[in-house]
mmCIF file of C-alpha atoms in Angstrom:
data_model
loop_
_atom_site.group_PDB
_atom_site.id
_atom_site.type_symbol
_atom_site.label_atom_id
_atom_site.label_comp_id
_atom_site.label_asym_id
_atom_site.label_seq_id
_atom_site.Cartn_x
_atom_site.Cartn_y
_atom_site.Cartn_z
ATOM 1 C CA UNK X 134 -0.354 1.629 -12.517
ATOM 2 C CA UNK X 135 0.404 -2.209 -12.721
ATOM 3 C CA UNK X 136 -0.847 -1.925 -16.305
ATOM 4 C CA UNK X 137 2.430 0.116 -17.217
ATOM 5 C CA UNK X 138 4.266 -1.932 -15.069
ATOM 6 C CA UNK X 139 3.122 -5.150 -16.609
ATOM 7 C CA UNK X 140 3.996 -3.214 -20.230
ATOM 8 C CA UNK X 141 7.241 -2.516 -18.542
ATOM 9 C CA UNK X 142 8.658 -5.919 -17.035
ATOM 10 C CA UNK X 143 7.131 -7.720 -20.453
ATOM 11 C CA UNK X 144 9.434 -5.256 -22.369
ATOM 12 C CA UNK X 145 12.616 -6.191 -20.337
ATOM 13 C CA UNK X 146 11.642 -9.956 -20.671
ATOM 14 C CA UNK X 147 13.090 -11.820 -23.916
ATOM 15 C CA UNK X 148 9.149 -12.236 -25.164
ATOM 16 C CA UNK X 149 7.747 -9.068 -27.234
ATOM 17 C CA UNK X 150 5.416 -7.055 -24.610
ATOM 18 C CA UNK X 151 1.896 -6.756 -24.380
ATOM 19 C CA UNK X 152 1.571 -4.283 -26.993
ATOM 20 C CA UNK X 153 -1.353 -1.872 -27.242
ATOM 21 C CA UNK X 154 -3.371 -1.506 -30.612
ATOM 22 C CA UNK X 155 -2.179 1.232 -33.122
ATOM 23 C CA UNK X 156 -4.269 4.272 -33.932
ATOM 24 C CA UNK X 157 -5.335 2.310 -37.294
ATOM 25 C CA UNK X 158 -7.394 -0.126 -35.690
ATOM 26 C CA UNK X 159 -10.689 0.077 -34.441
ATOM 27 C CA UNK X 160 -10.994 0.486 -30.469
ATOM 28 C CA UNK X 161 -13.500 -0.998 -28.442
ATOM 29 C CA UNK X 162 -14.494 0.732 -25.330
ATOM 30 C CA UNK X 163 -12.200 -0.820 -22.676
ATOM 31 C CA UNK X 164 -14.963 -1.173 -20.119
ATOM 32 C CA UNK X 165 -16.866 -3.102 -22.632
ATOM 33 C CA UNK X 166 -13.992 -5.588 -23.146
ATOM 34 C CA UNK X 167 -13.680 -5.921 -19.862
ATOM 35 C CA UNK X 168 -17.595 -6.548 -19.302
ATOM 36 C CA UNK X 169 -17.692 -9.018 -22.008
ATOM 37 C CA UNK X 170 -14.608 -10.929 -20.479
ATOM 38 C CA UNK X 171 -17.173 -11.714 -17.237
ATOM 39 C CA UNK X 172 -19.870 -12.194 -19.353
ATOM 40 C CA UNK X 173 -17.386 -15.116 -21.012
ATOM 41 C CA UNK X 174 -17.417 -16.884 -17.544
ATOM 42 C CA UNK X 175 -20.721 -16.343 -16.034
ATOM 43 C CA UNK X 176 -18.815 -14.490 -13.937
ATOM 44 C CA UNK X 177 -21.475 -11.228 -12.879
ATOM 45 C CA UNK X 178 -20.715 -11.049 -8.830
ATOM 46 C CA UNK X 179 -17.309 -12.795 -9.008
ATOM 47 C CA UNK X 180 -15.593 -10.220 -11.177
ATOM 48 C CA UNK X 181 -16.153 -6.810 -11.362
ATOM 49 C CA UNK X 182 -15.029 -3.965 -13.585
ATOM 50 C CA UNK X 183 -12.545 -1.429 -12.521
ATOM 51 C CA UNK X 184 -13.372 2.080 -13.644
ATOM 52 C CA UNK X 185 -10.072 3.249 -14.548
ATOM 53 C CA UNK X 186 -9.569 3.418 -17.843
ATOM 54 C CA UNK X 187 -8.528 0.554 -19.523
ATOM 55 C CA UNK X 188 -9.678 -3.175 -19.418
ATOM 56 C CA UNK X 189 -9.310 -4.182 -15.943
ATOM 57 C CA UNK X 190 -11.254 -6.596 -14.098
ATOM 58 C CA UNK X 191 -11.192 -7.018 -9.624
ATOM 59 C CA UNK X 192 -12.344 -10.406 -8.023
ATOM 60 C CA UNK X 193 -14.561 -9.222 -5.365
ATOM 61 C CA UNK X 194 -13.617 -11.815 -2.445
ATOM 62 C CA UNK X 195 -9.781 -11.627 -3.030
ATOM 63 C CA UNK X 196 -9.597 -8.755 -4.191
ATOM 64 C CA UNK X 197 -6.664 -9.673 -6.974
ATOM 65 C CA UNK X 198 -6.892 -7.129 -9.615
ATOM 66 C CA UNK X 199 -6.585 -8.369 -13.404
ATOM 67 C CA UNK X 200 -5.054 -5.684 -15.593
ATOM 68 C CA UNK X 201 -5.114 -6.948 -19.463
ATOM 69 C CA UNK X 202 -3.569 -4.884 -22.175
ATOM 70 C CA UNK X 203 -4.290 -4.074 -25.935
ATOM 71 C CA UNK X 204 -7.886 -4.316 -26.007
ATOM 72 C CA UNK X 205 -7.801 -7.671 -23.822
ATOM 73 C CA UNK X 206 -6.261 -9.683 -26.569
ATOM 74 C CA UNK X 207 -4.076 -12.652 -25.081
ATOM 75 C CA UNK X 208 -5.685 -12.261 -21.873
ATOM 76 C CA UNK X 209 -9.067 -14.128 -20.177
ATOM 77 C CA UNK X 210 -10.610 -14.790 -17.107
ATOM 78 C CA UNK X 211 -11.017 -18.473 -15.478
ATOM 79 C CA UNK X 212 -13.409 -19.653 -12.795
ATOM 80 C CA UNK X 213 -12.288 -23.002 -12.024
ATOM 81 C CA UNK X 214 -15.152 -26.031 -11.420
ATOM 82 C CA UNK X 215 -15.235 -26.732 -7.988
ATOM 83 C CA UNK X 216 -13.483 -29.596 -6.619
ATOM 84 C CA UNK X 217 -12.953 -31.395 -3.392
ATOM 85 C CA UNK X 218 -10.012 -30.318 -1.748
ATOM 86 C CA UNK X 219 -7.090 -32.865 -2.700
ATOM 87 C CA UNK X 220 -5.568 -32.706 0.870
ATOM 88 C CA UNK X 221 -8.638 -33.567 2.597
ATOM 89 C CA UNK X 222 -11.141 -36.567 2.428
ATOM 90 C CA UNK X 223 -13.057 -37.305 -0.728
ATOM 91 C CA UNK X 224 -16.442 -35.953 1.632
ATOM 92 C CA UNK X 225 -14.826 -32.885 2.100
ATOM 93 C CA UNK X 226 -16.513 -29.192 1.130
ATOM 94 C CA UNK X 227 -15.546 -28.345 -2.474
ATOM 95 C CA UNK X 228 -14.170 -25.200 -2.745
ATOM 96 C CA UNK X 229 -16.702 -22.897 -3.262
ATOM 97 C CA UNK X 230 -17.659 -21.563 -7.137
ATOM 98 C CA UNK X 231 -15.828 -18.114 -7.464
ATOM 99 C CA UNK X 232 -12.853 -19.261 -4.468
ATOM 100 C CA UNK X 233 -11.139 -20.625 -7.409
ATOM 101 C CA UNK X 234 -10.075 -18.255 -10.035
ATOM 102 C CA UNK X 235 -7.359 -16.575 -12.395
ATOM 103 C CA UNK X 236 -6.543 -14.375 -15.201
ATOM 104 C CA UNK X 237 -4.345 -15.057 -17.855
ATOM 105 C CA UNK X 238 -2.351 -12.583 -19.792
ATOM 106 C CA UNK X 239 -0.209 -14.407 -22.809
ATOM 107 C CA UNK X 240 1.728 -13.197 -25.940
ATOM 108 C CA UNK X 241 4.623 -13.901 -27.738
ATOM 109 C CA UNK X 242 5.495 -17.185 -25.615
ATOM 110 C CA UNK X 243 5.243 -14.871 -22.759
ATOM 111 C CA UNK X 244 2.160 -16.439 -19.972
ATOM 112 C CA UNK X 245 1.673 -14.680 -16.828
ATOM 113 C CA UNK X 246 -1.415 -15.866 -14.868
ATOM 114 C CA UNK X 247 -2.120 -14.996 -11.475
ATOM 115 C CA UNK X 248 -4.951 -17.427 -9.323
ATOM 116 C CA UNK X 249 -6.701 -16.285 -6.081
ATOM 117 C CA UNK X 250 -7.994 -19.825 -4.348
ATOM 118 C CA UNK X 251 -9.783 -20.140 -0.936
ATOM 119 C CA UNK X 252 -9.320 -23.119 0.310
ATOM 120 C CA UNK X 253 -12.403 -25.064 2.632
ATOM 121 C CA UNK X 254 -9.630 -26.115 5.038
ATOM 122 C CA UNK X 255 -6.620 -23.869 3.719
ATOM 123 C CA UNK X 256 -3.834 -24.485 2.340
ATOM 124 C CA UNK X 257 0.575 -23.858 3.491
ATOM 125 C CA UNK X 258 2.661 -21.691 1.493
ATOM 126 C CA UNK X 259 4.452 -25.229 1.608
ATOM 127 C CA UNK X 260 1.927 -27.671 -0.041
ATOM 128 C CA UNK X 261 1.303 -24.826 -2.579
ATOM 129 C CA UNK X 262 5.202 -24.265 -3.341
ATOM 130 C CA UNK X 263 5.230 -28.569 -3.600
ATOM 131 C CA UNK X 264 2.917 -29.140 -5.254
ATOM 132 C CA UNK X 265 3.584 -26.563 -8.404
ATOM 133 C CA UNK X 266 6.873 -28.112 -8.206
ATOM 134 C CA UNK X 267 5.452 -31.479 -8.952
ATOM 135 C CA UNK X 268 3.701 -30.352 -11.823
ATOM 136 C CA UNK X 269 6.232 -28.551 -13.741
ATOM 137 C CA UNK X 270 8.444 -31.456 -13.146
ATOM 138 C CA UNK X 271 5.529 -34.407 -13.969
ATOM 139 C CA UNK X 272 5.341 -32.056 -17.432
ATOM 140 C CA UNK X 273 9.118 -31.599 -18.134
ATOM 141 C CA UNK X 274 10.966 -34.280 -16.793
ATOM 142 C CA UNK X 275 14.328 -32.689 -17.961
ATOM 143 C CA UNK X 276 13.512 -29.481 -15.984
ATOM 144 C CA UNK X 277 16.676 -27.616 -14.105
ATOM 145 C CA UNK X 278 15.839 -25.591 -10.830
ATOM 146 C CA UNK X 279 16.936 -22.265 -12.041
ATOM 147 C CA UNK X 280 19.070 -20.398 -8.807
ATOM 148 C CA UNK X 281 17.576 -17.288 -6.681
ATOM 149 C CA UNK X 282 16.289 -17.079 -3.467
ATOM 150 C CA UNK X 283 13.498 -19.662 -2.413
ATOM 151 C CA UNK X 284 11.453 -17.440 0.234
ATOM 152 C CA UNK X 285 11.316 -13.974 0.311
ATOM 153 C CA UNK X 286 10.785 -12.264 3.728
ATOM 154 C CA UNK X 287 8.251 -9.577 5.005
ATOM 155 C CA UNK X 288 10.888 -6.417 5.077
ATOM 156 C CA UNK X 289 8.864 -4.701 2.288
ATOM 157 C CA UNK X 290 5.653 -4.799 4.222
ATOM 158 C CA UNK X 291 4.433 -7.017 1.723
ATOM 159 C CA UNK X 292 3.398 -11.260 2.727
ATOM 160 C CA UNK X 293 6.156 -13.980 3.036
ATOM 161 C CA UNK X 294 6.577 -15.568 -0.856
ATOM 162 C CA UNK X 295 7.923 -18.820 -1.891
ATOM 163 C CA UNK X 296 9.169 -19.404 -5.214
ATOM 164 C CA UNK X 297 10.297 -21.750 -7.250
ATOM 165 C CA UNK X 298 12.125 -21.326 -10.464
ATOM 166 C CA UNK X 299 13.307 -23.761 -13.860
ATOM 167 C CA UNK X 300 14.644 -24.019 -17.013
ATOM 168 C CA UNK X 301 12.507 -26.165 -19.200
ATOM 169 C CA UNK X 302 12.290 -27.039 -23.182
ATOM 170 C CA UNK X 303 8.791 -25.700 -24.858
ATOM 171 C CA UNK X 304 8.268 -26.615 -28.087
ATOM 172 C CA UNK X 305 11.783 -26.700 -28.542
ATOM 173 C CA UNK X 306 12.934 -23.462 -27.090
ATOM 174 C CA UNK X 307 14.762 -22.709 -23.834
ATOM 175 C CA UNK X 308 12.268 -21.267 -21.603
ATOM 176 C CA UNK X 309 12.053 -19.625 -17.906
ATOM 177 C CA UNK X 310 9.405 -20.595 -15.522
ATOM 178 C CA UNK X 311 8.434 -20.005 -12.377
ATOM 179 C CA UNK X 312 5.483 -20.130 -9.643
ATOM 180 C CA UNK X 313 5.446 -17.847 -6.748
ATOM 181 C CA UNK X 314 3.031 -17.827 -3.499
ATOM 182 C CA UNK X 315 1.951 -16.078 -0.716
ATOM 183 C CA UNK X 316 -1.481 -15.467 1.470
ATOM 184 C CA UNK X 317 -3.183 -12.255 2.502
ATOM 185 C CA UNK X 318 -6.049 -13.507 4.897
ATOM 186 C CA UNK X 319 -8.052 -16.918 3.711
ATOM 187 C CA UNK X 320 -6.339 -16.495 0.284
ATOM 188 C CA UNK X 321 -3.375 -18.046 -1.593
ATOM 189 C CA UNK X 322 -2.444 -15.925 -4.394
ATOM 190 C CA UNK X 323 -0.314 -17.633 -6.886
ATOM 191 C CA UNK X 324 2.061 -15.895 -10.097
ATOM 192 C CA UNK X 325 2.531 -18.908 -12.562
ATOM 193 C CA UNK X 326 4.992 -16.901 -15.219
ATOM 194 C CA UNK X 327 7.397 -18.237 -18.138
ATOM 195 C CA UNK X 328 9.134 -16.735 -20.476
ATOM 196 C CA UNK X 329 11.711 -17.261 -23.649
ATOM 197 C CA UNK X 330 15.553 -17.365 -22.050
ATOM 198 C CA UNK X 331 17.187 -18.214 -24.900
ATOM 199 C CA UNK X 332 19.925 -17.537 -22.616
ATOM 200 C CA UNK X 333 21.127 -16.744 -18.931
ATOM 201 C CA UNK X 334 20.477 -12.819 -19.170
ATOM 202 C CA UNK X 335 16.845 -13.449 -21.088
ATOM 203 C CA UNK X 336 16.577 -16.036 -17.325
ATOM 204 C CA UNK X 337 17.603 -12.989 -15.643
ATOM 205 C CA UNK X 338 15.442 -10.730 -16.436
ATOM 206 C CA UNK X 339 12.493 -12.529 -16.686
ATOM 207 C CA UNK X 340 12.920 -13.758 -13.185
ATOM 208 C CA UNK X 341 13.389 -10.246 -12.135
ATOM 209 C CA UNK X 342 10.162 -9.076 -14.197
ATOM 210 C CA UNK X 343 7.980 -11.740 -12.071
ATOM 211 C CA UNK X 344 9.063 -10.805 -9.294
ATOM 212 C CA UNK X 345 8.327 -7.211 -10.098
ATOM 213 C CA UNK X 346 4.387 -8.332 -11.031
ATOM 214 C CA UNK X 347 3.990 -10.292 -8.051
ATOM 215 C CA UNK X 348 4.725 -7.794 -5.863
ATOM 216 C CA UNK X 349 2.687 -5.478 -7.635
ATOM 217 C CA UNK X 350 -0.125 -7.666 -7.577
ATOM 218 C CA UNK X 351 0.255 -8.129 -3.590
ATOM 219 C CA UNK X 352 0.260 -4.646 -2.742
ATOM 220 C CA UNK X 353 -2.553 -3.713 -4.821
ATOM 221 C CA UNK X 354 -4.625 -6.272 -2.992
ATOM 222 C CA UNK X 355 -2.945 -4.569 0.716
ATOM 223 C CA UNK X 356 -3.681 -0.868 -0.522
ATOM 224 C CA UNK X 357 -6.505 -1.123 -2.936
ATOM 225 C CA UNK X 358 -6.402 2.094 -5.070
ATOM 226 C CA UNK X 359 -9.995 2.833 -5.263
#
């Protein structure tokens, strides 16, 4: 289901979607592109493959679930090298190989990448939502905070989200991005997603197509479909 949705949101945004491969070309069985993406990691017992079709890949402990379109091209798996925890002393517990991961869907100047990270000592919505602000801004000094609402509340059944939005320049184009976050037990799940806005509608609806995949992503971790 998030599959179509992700083809759907990417087709509203100003970016070309995630397009699937024509008839033409030769087709790789989508369980075997999604095998070979853990492979690519070492990532056997971290990642597993979802039997549903198409190239889709669940983190076990998290349970985020990494849909990636048109026989996987654009998209790929990360398993980040555990590090210390930044808030905590340098003797600390590194977070733990396979608490630190995401998956990375990009075409078309269009990057969505969702992270699932345990933290050894967790980690606030608030340090998260600071701390992704401090980046974007350390790597476009010229950013502007881009209007909509900051925290989004629990009416939906879904966890409390922060979010925090900009205009930046990327190699010279107007661009929309944005990080979102929220926790579901021991996890912080994270949406990092820009997008072309050559102009104010393009912002529009690429803020409203992020917020559509990070809800999606949420609730399939709530009410796993199989």
């Amino acid at each position: 289901m998030r599959r179509l949705l992700l083809s759907l949101v990417l087709a509203l945004s100003a970016a070309p979607a995630f397009a699937q491969g024509t008839e033409d070309e030769p087709q790789a069985a989508p369980g075997s592109i999604a095998t070979g993406m853990i492979e690519q990691v070492d990532g056997d017992g971290i990642f597993d493959l979802v039997h549903d079709g198409g190239v889709t890949v669940r983190h076990t402990r998290s349970g985020l679930t990494c849909h990636f379109l048109r026989n996987g091209d654009g998209g790929r798996l990360l398993i980040f090298t555990p590090q210390p925890d930044p808030a905590h002393p340098t003797d600390a517990p590194a977070i733990a190989r396979g608490d630190d991961v995401a998956c990375e869907m990009a075409e078309g100047g269009t990057l969505a990448r969702y992270f699932a990270t345990r933290y050894p000592f967790g980690s606030t919505l608030e340090e998260q939502i600071t701390g992704v602000e401090a980046a974007i801004r350390r790597r476009n000094p010229d950013a502007a905070r881009y209007p909509g609402d900051a925290t989004r509340n629990t009416d939906d059944g879904l966890p409390l989200r922060r979010t925090t939005r900009f205009i930046v320049m990327q190699d010279g184009a107007r661009t929309y991005t944005r990080a979102s976050v929220a926790r579901i037990g021991d996890w912080i799940l994270k949406l990092r997603y820009s997008a072309p806005a050559p102009n104010d509608a393009a912002a529009a609806q690429a803020d409203a197509a992020a917020d559509l995949l990070f809800d999606g992503a949420l609730d399939e971790i709530i009410n796993p479909r199989r």
